[in-house]
Tab-separated table of C-alpha atoms in Angstrom:
chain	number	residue	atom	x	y	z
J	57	UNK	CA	36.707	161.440	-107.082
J	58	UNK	CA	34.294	160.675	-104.392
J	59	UNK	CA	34.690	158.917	-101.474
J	60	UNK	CA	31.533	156.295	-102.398
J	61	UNK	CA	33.796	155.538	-105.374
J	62	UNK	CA	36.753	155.140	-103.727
J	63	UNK	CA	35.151	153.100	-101.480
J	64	UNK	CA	33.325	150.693	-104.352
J	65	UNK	CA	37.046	150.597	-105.934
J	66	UNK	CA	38.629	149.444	-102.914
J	67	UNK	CA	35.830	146.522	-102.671
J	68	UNK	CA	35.849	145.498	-106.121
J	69	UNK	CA	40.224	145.217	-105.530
J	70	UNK	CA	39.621	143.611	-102.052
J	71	UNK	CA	37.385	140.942	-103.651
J	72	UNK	CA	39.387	140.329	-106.993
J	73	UNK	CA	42.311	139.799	-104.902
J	74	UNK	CA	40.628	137.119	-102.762
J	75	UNK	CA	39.881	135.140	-106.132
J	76	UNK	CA	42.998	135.574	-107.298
J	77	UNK	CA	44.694	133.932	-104.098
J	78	UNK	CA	42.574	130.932	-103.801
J	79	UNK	CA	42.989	130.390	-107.809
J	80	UNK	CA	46.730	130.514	-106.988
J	81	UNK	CA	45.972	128.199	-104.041
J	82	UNK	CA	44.193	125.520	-105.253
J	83	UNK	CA	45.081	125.334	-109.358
J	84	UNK	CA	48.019	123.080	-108.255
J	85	UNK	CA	45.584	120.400	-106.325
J	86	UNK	CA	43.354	120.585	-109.487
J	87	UNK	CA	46.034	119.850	-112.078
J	88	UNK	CA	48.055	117.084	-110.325
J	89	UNK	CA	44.396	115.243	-109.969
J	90	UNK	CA	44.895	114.619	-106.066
J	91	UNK	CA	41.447	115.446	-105.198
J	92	UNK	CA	39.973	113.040	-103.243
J	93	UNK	CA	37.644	110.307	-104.562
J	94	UNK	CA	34.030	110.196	-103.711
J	95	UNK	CA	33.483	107.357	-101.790
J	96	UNK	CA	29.797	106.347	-103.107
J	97	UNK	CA	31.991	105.675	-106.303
J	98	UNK	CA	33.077	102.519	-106.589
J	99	UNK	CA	36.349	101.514	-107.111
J	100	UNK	CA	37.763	99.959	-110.861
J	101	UNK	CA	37.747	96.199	-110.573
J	102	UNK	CA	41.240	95.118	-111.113
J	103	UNK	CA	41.627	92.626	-114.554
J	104	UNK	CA	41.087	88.818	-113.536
J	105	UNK	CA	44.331	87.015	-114.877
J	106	UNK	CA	43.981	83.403	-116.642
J	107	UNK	CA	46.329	82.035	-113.951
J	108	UNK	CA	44.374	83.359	-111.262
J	109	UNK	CA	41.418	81.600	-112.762
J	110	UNK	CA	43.342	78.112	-113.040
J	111	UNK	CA	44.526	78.497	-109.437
J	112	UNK	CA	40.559	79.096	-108.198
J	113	UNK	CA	39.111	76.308	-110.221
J	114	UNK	CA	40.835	72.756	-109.794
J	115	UNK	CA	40.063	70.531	-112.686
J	116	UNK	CA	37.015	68.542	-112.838
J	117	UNK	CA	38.477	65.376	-112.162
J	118	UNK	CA	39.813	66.563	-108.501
J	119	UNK	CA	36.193	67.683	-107.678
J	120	UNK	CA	34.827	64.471	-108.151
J	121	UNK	CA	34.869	61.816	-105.476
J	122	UNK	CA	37.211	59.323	-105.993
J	123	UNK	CA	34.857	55.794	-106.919
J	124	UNK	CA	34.156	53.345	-104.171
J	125	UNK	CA	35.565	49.733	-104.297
J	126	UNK	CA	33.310	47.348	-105.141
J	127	UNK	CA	33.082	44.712	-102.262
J	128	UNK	CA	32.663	41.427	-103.810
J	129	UNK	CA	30.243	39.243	-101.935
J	130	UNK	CA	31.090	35.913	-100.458
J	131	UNK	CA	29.212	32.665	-101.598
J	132	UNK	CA	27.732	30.724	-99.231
J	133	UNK	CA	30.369	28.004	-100.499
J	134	UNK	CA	33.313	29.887	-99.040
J	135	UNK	CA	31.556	30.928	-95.918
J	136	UNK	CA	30.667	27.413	-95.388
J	137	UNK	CA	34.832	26.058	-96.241
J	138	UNK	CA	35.696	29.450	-93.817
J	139	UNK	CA	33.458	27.962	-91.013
J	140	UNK	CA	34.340	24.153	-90.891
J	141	UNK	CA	38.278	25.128	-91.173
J	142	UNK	CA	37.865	27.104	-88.089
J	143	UNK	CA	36.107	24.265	-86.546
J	144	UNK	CA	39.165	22.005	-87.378
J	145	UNK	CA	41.494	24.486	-85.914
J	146	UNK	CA	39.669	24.636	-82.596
J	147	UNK	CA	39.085	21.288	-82.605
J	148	UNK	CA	43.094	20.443	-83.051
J	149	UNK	CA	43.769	22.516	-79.928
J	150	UNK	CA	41.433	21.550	-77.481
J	151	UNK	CA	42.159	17.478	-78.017
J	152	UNK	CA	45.636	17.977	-77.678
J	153	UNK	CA	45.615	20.515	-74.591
J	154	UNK	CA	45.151	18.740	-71.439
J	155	UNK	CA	46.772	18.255	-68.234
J	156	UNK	CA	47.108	15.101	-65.561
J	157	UNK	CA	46.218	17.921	-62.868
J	158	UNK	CA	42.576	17.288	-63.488
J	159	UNK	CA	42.911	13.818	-64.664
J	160	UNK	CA	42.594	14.814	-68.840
J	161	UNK	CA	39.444	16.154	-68.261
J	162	UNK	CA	39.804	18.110	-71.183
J	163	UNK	CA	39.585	15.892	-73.487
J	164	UNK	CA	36.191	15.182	-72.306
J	165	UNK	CA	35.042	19.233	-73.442
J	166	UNK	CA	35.514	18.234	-77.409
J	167	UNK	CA	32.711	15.585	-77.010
J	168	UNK	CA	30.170	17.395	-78.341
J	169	UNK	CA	31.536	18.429	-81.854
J	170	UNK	CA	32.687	14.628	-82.080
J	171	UNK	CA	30.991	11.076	-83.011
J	172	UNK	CA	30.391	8.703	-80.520
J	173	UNK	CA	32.944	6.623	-81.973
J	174	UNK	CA	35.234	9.223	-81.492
J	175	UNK	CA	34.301	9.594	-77.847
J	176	UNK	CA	34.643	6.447	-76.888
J	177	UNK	CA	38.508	6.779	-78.302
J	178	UNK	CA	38.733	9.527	-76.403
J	179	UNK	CA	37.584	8.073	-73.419
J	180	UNK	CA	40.096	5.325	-73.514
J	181	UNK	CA	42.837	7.760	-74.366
J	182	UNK	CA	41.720	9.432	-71.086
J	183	UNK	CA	42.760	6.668	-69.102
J	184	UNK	CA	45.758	6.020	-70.872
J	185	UNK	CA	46.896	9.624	-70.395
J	186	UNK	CA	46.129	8.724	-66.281
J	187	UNK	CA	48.497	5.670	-66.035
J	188	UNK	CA	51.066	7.227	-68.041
J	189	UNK	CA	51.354	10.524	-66.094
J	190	UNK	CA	50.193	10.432	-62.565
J	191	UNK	CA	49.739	13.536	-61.194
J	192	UNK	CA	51.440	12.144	-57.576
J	193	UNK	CA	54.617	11.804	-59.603
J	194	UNK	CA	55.169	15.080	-61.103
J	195	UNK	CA	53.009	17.772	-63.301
J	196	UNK	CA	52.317	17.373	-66.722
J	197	UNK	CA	50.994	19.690	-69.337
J	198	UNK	CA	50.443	19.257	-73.232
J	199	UNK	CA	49.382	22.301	-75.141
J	200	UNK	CA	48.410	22.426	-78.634
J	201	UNK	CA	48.779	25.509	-80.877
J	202	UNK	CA	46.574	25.305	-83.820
J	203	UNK	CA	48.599	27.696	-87.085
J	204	UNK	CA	46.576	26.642	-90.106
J	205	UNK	CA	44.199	24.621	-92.006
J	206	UNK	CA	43.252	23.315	-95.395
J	207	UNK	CA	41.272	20.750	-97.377
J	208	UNK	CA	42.556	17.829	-98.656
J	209	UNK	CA	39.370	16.251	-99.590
J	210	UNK	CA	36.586	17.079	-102.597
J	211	UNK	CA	34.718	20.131	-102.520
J	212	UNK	CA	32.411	21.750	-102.896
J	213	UNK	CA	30.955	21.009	-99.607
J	214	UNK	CA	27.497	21.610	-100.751
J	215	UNK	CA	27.643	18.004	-102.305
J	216	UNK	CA	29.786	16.095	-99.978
J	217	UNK	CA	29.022	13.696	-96.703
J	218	UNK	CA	32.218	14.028	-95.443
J	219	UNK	CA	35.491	16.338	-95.367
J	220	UNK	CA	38.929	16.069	-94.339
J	221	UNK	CA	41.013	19.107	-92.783
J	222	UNK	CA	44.952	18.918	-92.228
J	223	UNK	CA	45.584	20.828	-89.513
J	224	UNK	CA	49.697	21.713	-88.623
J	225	UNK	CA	50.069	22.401	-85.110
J	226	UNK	CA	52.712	23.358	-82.646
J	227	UNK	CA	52.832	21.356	-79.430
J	228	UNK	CA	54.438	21.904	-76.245
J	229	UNK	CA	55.156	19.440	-73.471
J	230	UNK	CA	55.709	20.533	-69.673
J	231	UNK	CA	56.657	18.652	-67.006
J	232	UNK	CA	58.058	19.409	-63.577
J	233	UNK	CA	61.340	17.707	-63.828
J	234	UNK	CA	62.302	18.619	-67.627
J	235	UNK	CA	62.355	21.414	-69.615
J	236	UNK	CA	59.461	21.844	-72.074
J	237	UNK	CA	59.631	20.215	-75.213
J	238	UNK	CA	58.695	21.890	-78.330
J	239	UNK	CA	57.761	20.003	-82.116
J	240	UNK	CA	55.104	20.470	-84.720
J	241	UNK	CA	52.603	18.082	-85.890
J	242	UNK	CA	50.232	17.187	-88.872
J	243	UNK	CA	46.607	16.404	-87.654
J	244	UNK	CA	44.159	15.082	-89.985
J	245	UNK	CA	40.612	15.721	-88.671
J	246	UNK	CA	38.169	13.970	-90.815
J	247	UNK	CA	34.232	15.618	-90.813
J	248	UNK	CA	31.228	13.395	-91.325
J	249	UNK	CA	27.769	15.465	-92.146
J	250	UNK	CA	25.324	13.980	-89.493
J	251	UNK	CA	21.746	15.782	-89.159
J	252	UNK	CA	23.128	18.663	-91.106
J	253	UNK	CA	26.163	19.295	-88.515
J	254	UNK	CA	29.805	18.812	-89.355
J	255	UNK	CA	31.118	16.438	-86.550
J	256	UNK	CA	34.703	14.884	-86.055
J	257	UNK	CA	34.468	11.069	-87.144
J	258	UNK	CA	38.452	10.508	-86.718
J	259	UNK	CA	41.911	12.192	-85.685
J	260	UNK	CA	45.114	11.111	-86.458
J	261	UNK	CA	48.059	12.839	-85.578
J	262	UNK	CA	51.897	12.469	-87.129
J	263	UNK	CA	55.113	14.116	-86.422
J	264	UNK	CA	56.534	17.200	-89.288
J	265	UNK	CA	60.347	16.989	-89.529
J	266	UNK	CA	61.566	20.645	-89.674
């Protein structure tokens, strides 16, 4: 044999053993299926489950805003009984809170919501006040704590002249000798519609046993 064929032999071995070890080498990878994905494939979407679904959309009823309350309007009735039992609670306090430091004068500041019968009452009670409580003798105080109000006359008020409020009232009396002196009161305050304003025509005042 010639050397040119010994020499193709030994090539044709050298390269069938070559195949034969990377066959060997790489068979295993191919059978077990580890060969790595290609990553422009995607990847299997994974099975939605019905309770995944349920936990991603709440029921209707929780995705709907819960209805506003309906704010129901006020007449002009209840404005108008709101307004004029305000007016008898502020009216209560300020003629009964006054003090002989200034000579009563407060009594004077309610004049304007008040008929000038009513003022001239209080002008009298004024100077009764004075004699009764000089201010050379000692200090005296009277405060009056308005705490509610309601209607012991007709209504509506749309079709009355006149209205009466009860007021009940706490009232406290200071003086510079005694201790203060607490009780509670009943005021009627009686409303007379002049020019289209409620004014005070009368107060009358009487003791509550508690």
């Amino acid at each position: 044999m010639s050397k040119l064929n010994i020499a193709i032999l030994l090539i044709v071995f050298g390269t069938l053993a070559i195949l034969a070890a990377l066959y060997w080498t790489f068979a295993p990878v191919i059978k077990t299926g580890s060969i790595l994905p290609n990553k422009n494939q995607p990847s299997p979407a994974a099975p939605e489950s019905p309770e995944g679904d349920l936990k991603q959309k709440p029921p209707a009823s929780l995705l709907e805003p819960p209805a506003k309350p309906v704010a129901r309007e006020v007449s002009s009735e209840e404005q108008a009984q709101l307004v004029l039992r305000q007016q008898a609670l502020s009216f209560a306090a300020r003629q009964g809170t006054y003090a002989n430091a200034d000579g009563f004068f407060a009594l004077q500041e309610v004049y304007p919501d008040a008929t000038l019968t009513l003022r001239a009452f209080f002008e009298a009670e004024q100077l009764r006040l004075t004699k009764e409580h000089p201010s050379m003798v000692s200090a005296w105080l009277q405060t009056t704590k308005a705490l509610s109000a309601r209607f012991t006359s007709d209504l509506p008020l749309a079709k009355q002249k006149s209205a009466t409020v009860v007021v009940q009232a706490q009232q406290i009396i200071e003086t510079g000798q005694k201790s203060a002196v607490i009780s509670y009161h009943e005021i009627t305050i009686t409303f007379t519609l002049t020019q289209g304003r409620w004014l005070v025509a009368r107060v009358a005042s009487k003791p509550l046993d508690l």
